[in-house]
PDB file of C-alpha atoms in Angstrom:
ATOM      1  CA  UNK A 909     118.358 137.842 134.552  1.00  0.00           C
ATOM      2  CA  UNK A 910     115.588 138.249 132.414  1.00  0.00           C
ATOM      3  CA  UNK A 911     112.252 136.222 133.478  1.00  0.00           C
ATOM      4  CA  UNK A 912     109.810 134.622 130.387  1.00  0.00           C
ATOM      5  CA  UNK A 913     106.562 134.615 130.736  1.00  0.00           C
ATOM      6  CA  UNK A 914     104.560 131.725 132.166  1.00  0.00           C
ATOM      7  CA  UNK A 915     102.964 130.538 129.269  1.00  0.00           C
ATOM      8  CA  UNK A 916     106.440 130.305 127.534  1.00  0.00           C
ATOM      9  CA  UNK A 917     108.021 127.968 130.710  1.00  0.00           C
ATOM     10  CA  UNK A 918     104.921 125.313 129.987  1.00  0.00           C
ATOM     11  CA  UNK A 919     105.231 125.254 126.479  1.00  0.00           C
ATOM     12  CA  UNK A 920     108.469 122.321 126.497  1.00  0.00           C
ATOM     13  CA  UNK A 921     106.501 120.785 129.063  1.00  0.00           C
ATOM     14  CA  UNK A 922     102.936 119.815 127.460  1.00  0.00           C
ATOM     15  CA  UNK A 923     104.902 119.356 123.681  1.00  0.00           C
ATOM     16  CA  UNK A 924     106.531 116.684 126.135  1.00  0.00           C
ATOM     17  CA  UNK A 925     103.069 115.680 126.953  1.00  0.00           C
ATOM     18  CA  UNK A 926     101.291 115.847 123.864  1.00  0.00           C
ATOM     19  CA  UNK A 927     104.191 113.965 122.390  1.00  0.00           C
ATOM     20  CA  UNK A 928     103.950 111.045 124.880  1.00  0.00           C
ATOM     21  CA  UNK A 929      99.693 110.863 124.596  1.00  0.00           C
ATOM     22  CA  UNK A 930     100.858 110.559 120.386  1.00  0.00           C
ATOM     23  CA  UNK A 931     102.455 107.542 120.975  1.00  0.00           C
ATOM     24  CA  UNK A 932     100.363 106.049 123.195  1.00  0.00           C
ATOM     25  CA  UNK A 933      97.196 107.121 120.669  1.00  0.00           C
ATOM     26  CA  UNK A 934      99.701 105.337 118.036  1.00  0.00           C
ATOM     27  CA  UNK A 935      99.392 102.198 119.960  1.00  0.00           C
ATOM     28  CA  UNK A 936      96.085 102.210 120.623  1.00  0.00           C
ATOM     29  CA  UNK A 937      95.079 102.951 116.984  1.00  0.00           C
ATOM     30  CA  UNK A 938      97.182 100.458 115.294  1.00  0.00           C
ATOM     31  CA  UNK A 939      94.289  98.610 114.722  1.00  0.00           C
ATOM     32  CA  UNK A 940      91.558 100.913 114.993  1.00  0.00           C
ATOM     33  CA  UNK A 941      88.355  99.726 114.072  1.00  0.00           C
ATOM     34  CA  UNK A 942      89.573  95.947 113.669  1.00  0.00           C
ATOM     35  CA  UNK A 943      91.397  96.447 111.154  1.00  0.00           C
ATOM     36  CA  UNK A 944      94.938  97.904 109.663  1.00  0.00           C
ATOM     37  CA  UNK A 945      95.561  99.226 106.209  1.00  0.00           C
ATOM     38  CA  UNK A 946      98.650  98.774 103.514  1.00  0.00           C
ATOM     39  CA  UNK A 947      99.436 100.881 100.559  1.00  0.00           C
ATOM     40  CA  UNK A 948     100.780  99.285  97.123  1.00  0.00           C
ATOM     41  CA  UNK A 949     104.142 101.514  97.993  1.00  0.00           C
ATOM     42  CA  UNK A 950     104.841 100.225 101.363  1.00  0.00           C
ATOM     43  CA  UNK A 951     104.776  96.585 100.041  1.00  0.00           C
ATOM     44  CA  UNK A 952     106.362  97.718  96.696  1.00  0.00           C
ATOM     45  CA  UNK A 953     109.287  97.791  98.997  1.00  0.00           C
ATOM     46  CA  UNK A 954     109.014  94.753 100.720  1.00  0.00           C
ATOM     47  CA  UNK A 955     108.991  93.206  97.357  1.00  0.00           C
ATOM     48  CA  UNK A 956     111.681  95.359  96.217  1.00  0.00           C
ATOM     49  CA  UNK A 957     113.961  94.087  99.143  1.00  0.00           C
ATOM     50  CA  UNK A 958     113.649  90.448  97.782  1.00  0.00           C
ATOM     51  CA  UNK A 959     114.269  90.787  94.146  1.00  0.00           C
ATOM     52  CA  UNK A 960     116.154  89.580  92.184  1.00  0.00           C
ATOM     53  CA  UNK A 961     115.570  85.508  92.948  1.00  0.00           C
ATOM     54  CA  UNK A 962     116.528  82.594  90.592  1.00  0.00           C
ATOM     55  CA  UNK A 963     114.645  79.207  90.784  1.00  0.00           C
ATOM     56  CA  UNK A 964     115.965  76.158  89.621  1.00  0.00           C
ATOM     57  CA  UNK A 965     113.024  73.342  88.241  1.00  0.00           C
ATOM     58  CA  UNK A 966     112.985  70.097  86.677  1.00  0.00           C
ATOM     59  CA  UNK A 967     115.934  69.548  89.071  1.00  0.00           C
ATOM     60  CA  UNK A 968     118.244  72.074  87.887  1.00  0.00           C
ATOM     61  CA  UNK A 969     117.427  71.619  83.884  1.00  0.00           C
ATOM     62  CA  UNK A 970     116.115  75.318  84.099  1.00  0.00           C
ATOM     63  CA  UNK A 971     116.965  78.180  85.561  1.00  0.00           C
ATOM     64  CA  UNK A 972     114.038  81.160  86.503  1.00  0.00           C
ATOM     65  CA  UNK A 973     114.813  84.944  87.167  1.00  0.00           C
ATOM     66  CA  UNK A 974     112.290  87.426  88.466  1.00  0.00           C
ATOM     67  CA  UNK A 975     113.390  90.791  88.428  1.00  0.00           C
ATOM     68  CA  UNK A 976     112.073  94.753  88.983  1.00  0.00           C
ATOM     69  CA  UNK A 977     108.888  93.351  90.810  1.00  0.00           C
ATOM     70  CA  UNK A 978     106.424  96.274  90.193  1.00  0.00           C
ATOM     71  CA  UNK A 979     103.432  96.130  92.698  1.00  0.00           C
ATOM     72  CA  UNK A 980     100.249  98.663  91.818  1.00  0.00           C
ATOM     73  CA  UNK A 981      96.927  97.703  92.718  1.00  0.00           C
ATOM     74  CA  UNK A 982      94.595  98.951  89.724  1.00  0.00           C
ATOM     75  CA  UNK A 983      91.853 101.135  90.861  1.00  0.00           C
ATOM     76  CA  UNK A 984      88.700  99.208  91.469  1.00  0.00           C
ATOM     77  CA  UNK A 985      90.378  96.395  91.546  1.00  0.00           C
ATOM     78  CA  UNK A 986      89.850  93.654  94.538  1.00  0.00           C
ATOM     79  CA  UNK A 987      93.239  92.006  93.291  1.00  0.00           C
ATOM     80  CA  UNK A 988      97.012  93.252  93.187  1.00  0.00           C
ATOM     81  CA  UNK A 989      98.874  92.643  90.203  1.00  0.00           C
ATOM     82  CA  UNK A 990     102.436  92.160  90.477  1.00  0.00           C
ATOM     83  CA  UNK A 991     104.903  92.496  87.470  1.00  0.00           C
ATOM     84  CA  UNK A 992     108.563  90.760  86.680  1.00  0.00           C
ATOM     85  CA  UNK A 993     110.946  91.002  84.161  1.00  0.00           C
ATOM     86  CA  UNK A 994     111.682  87.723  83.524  1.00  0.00           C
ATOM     87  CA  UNK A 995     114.887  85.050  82.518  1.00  0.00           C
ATOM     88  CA  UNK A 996     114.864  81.556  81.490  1.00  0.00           C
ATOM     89  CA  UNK A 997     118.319  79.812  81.205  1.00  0.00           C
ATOM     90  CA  UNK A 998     119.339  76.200  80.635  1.00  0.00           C
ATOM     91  CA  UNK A 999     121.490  73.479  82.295  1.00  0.00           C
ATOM     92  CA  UNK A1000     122.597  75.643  85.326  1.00  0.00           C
ATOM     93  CA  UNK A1001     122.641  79.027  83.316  1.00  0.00           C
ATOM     94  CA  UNK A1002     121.350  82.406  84.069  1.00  0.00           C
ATOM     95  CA  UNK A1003     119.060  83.703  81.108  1.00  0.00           C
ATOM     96  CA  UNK A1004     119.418  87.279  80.275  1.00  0.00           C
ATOM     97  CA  UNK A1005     115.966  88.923  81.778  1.00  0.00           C
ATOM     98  CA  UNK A1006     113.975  89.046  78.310  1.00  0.00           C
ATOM     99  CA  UNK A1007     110.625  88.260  78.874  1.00  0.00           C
ATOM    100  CA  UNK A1008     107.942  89.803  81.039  1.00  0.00           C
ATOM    101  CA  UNK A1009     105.661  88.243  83.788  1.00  0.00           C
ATOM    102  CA  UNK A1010     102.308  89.689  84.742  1.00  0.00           C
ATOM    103  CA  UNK A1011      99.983  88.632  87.356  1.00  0.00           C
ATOM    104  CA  UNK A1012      96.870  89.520  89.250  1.00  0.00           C
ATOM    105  CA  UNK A1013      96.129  87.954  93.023  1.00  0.00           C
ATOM    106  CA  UNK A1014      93.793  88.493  96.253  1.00  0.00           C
ATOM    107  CA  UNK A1015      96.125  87.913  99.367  1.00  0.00           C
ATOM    108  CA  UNK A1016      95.750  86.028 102.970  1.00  0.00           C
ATOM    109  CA  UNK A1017      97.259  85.862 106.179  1.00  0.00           C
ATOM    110  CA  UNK A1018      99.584  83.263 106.957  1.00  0.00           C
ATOM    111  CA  UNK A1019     100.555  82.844 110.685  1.00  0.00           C
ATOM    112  CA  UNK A1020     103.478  80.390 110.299  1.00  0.00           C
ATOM    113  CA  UNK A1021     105.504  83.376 108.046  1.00  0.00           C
ATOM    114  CA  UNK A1022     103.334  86.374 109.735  1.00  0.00           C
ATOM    115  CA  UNK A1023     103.012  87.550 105.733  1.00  0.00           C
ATOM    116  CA  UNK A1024     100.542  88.209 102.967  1.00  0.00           C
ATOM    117  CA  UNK A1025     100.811  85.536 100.553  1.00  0.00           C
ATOM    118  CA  UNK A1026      99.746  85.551  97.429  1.00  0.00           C
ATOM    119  CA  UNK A1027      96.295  83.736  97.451  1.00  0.00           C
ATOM    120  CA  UNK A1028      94.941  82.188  93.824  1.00  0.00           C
ATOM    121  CA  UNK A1029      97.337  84.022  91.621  1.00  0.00           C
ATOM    122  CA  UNK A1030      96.273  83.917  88.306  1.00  0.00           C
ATOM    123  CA  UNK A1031      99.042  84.428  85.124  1.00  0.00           C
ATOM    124  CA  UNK A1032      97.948  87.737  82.994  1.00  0.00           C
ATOM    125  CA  UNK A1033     100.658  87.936  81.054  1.00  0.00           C
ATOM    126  CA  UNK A1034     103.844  85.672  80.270  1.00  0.00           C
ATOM    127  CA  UNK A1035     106.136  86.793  77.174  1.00  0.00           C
ATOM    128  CA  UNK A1036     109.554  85.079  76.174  1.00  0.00           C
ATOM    129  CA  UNK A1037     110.476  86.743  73.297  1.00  0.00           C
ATOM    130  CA  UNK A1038     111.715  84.650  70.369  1.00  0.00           C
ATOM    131  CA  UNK A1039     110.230  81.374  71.752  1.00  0.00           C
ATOM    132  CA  UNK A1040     107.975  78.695  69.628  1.00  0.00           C
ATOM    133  CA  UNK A1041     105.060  77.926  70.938  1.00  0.00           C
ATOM    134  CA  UNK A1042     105.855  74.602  72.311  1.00  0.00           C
ATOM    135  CA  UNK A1043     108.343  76.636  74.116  1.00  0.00           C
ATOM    136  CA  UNK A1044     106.101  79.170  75.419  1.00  0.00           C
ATOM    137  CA  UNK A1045     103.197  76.277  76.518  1.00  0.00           C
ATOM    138  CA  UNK A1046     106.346  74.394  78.499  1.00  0.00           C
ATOM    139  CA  UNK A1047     107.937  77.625  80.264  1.00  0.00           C
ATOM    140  CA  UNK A1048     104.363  78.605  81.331  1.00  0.00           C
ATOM    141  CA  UNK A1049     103.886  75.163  83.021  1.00  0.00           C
ATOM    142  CA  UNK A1050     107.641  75.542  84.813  1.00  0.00           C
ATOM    143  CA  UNK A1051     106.033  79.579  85.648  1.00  0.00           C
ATOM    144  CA  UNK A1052     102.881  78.649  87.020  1.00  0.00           C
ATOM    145  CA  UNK A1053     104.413  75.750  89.471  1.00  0.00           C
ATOM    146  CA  UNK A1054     106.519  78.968  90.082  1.00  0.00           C
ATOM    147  CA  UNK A1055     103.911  80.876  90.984  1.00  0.00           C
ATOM    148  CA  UNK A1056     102.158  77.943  93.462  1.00  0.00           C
ATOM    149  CA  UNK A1057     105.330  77.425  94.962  1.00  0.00           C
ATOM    150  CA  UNK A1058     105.952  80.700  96.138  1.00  0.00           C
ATOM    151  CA  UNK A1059     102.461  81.548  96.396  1.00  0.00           C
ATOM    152  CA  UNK A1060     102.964  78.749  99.372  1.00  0.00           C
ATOM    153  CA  UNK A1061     106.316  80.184 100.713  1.00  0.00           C
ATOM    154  CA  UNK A1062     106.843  83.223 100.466  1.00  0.00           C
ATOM    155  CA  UNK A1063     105.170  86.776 101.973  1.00  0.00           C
ATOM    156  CA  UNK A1064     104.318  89.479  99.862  1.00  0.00           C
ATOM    157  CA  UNK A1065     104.331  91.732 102.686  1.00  0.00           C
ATOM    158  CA  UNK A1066     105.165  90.568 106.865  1.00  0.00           C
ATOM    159  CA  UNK A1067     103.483  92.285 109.581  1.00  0.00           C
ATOM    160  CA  UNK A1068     106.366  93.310 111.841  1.00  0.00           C
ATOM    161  CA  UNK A1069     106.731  91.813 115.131  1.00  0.00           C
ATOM    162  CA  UNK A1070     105.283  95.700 116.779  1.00  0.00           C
ATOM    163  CA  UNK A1071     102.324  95.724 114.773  1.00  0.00           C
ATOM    164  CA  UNK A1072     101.306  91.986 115.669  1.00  0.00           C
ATOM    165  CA  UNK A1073     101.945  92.680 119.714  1.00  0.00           C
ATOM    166  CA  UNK A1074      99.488  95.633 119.327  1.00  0.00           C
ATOM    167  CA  UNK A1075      96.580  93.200 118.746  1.00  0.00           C
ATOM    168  CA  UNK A1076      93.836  93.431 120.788  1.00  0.00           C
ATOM    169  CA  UNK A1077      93.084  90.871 123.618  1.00  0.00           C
ATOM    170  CA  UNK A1078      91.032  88.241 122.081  1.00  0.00           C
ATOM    171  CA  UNK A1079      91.532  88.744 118.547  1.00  0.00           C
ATOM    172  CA  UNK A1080      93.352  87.362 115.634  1.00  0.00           C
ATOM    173  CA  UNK A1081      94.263  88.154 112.363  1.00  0.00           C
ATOM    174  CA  UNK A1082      91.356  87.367 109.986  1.00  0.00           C
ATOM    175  CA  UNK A1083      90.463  88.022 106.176  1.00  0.00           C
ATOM    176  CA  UNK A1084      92.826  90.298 104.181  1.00  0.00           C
ATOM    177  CA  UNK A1085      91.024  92.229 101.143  1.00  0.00           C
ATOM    178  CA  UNK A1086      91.654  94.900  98.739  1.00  0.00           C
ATOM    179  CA  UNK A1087      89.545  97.702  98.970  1.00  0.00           C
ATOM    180  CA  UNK A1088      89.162 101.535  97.625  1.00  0.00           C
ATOM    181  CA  UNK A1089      93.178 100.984  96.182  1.00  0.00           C
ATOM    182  CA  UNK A1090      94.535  99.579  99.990  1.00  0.00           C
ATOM    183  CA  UNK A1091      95.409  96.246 101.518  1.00  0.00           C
ATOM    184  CA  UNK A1092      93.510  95.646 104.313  1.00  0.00           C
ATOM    185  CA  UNK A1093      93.879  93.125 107.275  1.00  0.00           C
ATOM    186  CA  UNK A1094      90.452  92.544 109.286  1.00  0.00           C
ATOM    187  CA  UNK A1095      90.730  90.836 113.093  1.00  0.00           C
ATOM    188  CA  UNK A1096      88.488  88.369 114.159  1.00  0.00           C
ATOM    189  CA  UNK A1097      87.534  87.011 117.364  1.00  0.00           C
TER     190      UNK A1097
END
């Protein structure tokens, strides 16, 4: 039988160890410093996830597509801007995805949806090609309800149910701001 060295028998033991002290350092450091950070790609797929969406207005009389959400945040930048191809249809109808839909927007914590939500989104860009502009003055009326509505509703990002039990006794989520390119969520007391 041949006999290892001792140094060799302990090695599977404290990569066991220093494995277990990772985790527990992961848990701990969730929110190191009060505070957690989010990268454009992690909640370019989030978005990603819940695209394409239709929304019917004026009770059905028109029909709005968002599709290929693209998420960057611009360096320098305190706001995201989030891009859509975008379709208008008619009486029930789908519109084929023409036009283009630009927008720039700080975020906040909501606790009732545990998300980032778009917070004071402002319209940068909204093209439907081949429209008057009577046309183009209505559609961005129906586009920025749009944008309030799910500005409202919907989560850019949610914090998922792990990171949110990691919170530190006593404190809350508090402001959310973009700084040096990230997403970051500050706690307060």
């Amino acid at each position: 039988m041949r006999r290892f060295p001792r140094p060799l028998l302990l090695l599977p033991a404290l990569c066991a160890l220093l494995l277990a002290g990772c985790s527990t350092i992961g848990a701990m450091s969730a929110w190191l410093n009060d505070q957690v950070a989010f990268t454009s790609p992690q909640l370019q797929r989030y978005v990603d996830r819940r695209f394409p969406r239709s929304f019917d207005k004026l009770g059905g009389l028109v029909s709005v597509t968002l599709a290929n959400p693209r998420l960057t945040i611009p360096p320098g930048d305190s706001r995201l801007r989030l891009e859509f191809d975008l379709g208008l249809g008619a009486l029930g109808g789908e519109g084929a995805t023409t036009g283009h839909l630009a927008l720039a927007s700080g975020l906040r914590y909501e606790p009732a949806t545990q998300g980032l939500h778009l917070d004071a989104p402002e319209l940068l860009q909204f093209e439907v090609p081949g429209s008057g502009e009577l046309l183009r003055g209505g559609s961005r009326a129906i586009v920025n309800s749009l944008l309030a509505e799910y500005a409202r509703s919907e989560p850019v990002y949610r914090l998922d149910d792990d990171l949110l039990a990691k919170l530190p006794a006593g404190k809350r989520i508090g402001t959310v701001g973009i700084e040096r390119g990230v997403v970051v969520v500050h706690l307060d007391r």
